Each structure stands twice: as structure tokens, then as C-alpha cells.
C-alpha positions as a Python dict, from the first residue, in 0.01 Angstrom:
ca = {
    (1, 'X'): (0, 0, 0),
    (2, 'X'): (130, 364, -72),
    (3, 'X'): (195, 611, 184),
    (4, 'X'): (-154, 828, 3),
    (5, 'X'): (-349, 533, 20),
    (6, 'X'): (-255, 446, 412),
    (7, 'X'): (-326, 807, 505),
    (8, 'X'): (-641, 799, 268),
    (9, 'X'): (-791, 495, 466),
    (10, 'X'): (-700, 597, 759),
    (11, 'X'): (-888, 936, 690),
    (12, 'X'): (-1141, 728, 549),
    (13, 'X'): (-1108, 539, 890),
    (14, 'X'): (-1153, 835, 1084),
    (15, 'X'): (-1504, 908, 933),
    (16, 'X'): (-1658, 608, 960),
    (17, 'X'): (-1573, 581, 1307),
    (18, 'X'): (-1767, 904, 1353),
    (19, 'X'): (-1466, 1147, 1441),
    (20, 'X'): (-1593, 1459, 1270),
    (21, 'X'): (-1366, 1576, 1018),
    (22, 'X'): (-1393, 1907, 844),
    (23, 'X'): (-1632, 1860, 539),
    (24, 'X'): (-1631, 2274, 365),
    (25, 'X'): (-1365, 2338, 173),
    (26, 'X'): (-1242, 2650, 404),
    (27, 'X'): (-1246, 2403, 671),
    (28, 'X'): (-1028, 2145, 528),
    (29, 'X'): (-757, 2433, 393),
    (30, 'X'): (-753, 2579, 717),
    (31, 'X'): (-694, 2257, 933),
    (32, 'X'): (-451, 2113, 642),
    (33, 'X'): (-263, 2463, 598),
    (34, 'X'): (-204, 2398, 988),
    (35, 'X'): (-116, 2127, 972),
    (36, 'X'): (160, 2121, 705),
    (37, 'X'): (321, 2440, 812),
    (38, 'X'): (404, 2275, 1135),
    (39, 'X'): (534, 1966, 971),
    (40, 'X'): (714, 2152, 694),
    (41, 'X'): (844, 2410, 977),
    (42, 'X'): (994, 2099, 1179),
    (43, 'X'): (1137, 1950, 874),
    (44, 'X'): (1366, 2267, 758),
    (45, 'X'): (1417, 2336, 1157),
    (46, 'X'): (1565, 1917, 1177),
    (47, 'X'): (1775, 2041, 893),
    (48, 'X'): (1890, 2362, 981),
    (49, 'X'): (2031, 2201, 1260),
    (50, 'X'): (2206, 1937, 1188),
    (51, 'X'): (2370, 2174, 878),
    (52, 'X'): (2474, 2407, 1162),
    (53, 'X'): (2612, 2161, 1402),
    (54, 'X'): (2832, 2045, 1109),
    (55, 'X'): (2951, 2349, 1014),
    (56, 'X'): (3050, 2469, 1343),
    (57, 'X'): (3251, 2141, 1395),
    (58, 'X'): (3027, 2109, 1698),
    (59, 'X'): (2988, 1747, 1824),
    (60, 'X'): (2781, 1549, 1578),
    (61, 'X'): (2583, 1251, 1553),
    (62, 'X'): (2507, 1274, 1220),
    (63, 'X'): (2317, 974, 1233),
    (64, 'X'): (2046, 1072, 1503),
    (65, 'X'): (2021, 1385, 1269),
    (66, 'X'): (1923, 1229, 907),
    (67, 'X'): (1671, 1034, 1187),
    (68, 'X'): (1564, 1355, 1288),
    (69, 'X'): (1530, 1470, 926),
    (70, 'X'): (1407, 1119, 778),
    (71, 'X'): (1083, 1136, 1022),
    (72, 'X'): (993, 1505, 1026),
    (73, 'X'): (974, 1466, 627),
    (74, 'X'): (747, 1169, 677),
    (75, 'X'): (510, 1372, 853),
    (76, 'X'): (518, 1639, 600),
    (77, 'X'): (433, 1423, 368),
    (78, 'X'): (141, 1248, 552),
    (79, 'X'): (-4, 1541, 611),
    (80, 'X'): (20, 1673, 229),
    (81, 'X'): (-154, 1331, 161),
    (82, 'X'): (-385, 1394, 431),
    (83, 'X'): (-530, 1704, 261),
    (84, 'X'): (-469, 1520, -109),
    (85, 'X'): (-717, 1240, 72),
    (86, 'X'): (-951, 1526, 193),
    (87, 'X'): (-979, 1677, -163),
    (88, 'X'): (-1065, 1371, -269),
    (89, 'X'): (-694, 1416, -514),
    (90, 'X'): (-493, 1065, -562),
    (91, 'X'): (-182, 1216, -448),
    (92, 'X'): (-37, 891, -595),
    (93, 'X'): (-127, 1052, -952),
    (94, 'X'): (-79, 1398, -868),
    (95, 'X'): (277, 1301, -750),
    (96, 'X'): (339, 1085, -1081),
    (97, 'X'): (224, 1405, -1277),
    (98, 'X'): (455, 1596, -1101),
    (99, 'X'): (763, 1362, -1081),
    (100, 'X'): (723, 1266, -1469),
    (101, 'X'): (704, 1679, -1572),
    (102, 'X'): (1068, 1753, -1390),
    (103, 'X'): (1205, 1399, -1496),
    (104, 'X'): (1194, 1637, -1816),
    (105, 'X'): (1402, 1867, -1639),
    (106, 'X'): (1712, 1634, -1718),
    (107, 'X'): (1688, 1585, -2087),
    (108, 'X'): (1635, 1972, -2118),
    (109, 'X'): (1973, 2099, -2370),
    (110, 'X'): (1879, 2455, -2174),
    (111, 'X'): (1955, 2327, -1801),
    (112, 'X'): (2232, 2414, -1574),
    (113, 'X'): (2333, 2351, -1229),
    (114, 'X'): (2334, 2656, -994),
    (115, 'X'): (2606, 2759, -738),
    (116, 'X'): (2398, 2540, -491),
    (117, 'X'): (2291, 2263, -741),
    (118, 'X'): (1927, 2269, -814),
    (119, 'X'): (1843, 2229, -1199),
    (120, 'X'): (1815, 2583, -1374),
    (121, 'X'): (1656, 2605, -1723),
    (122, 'X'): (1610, 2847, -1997),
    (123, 'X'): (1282, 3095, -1857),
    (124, 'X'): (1137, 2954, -2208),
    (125, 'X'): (1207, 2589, -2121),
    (126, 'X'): (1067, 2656, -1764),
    (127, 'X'): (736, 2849, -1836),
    (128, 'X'): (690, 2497, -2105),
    (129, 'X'): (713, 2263, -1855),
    (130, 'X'): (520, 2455, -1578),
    (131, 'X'): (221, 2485, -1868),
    (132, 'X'): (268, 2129, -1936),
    (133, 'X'): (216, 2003, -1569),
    (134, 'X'): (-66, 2247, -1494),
    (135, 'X'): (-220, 2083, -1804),
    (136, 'X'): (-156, 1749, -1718),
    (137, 'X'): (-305, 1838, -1334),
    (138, 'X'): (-604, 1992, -1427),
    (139, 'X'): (-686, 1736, -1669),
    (140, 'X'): (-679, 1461, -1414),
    (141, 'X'): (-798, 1729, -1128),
    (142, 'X'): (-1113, 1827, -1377),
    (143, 'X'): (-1160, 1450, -1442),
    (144, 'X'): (-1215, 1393, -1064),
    (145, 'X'): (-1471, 1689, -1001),
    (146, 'X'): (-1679, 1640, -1282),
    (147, 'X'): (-1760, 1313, -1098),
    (148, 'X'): (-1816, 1437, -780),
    (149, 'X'): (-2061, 1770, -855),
}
């Protein structure tokens, strides 16, 4: 089972065991906005540390730090899939979509490595691809809430 689908039946779960879960829409971004800027907060804050213990040659287990790291993005992304599952959103697809669109990124003759070494491309090259994944999301995205009303 993928992580989405765990945290979707465990949402799922959740509501059948009559734990009320926010049904409107400004409920659900509210709660979920909460929830990931805590998790997404703790992640950067898990690395942030363990870069700055390194750097300063302070004593280091680097091992309980990737730990630290490994689980606080775990709950980041549980809680993104969370609010995917609320949406009723396969993050499963929406994270294929996404992860197919900047495999692109590597075949691209435009891109570059910058001083810290994320991809760069041409602002042509990038404005194509981010068209062709907002495309490919709101195709599938549209395909979903035509079915549900």
C-alpha cells in the first residue's frame, strides 16, 4: 500500500468511526494549511540544525540527525496526503504528474546547475514545462470533479 493510500484509509477510517472531520472546503484548507506548516516548519528546523552543528565542527551525531530529518519529512508528507485524501486528489497521480514533468528537467539541452545545485533552465524551457504540468493536473484534477458535482 502507498503512503496516500494508508493516510487515505486511515482518513477514510476516521469518518466512519464518527470522528468529525472538516467537510467545507475552508475548513479542510484551514486545518490542512495547519497542519503542514508545522510539519514543513519541523522538517527545515531538523535540517537547519544538523547543517549548523556540522559546520560549526560542533559534536555530531550525524546519524540521530538524518533520523531527525528522515521522520519530520514523513510527517510532511502524511499530512500533504492527508489534505490530497480530503480533496478527494490521488496524491499517488498527482505526485506521478509531477515527478514525470521535472524527470523532463534532465533531458532539457537549456539546463544548468546553480552555485547550490538545483536544476536551472532556460525561462522559455521553464514556463513549457510549468504549462505542461498544470495541463496534465487539471486534466486529471477536472476529471475527478466532474464526478463528484
Amino acid at each position: 500500500m502507498t503512503p496516500f493510500k494508508r493516510v487515505k484509509a486511515w482518513v477514510d477510517a476516521l469518518a466512519l468511526s464518527g470522528v468529525r472531520l472538516p467537510t467545507s472546503l475552508p475548513e479542510i484548507l484551514k486545518l490542512n494549511y495547519a497542519l503542514i506548516r508545522e510539519e514543513s516548519e519541523e522538517a527545515l528546523e531538523s535540517i537547519s540544525l544538523l547543517e549548523h552543528d556540522i559546520l560549526m565542527m560542533e559534536e555530531v551525531n550525524i546519524r540521530h540527525g538524518i533520523v531527525e530529518i528522515a521522520k519530520e519529512l514523513a510527517d510532511t508528507i502524511v499530512v500533504c496526503n492527508h489534505l490530497f485524501a480530503q480533496l478527494g486528489i490521488d496524491g499517488d497521480i498527482v505526485t506521478n504528474i509531477v515527478t514525470n514533468n521535472n524527470d523532463k528537467k534532465l533531458t532539457d539541452p537549456s539546463r544548468h546547475l546553480n552555485a547550490i545545485g538545483k536544476i536551472v533552465l532556460s525561462p522559455e524551457a521553464k514556463a513549457e514545462l510549468k504549462r505542461e504540468v498544470y495541463r496534465d493536473l487539471d486534466s486529471y484534477i477536472g476529471g475527478v470533479y466532474q464526478y463528484m458535482g
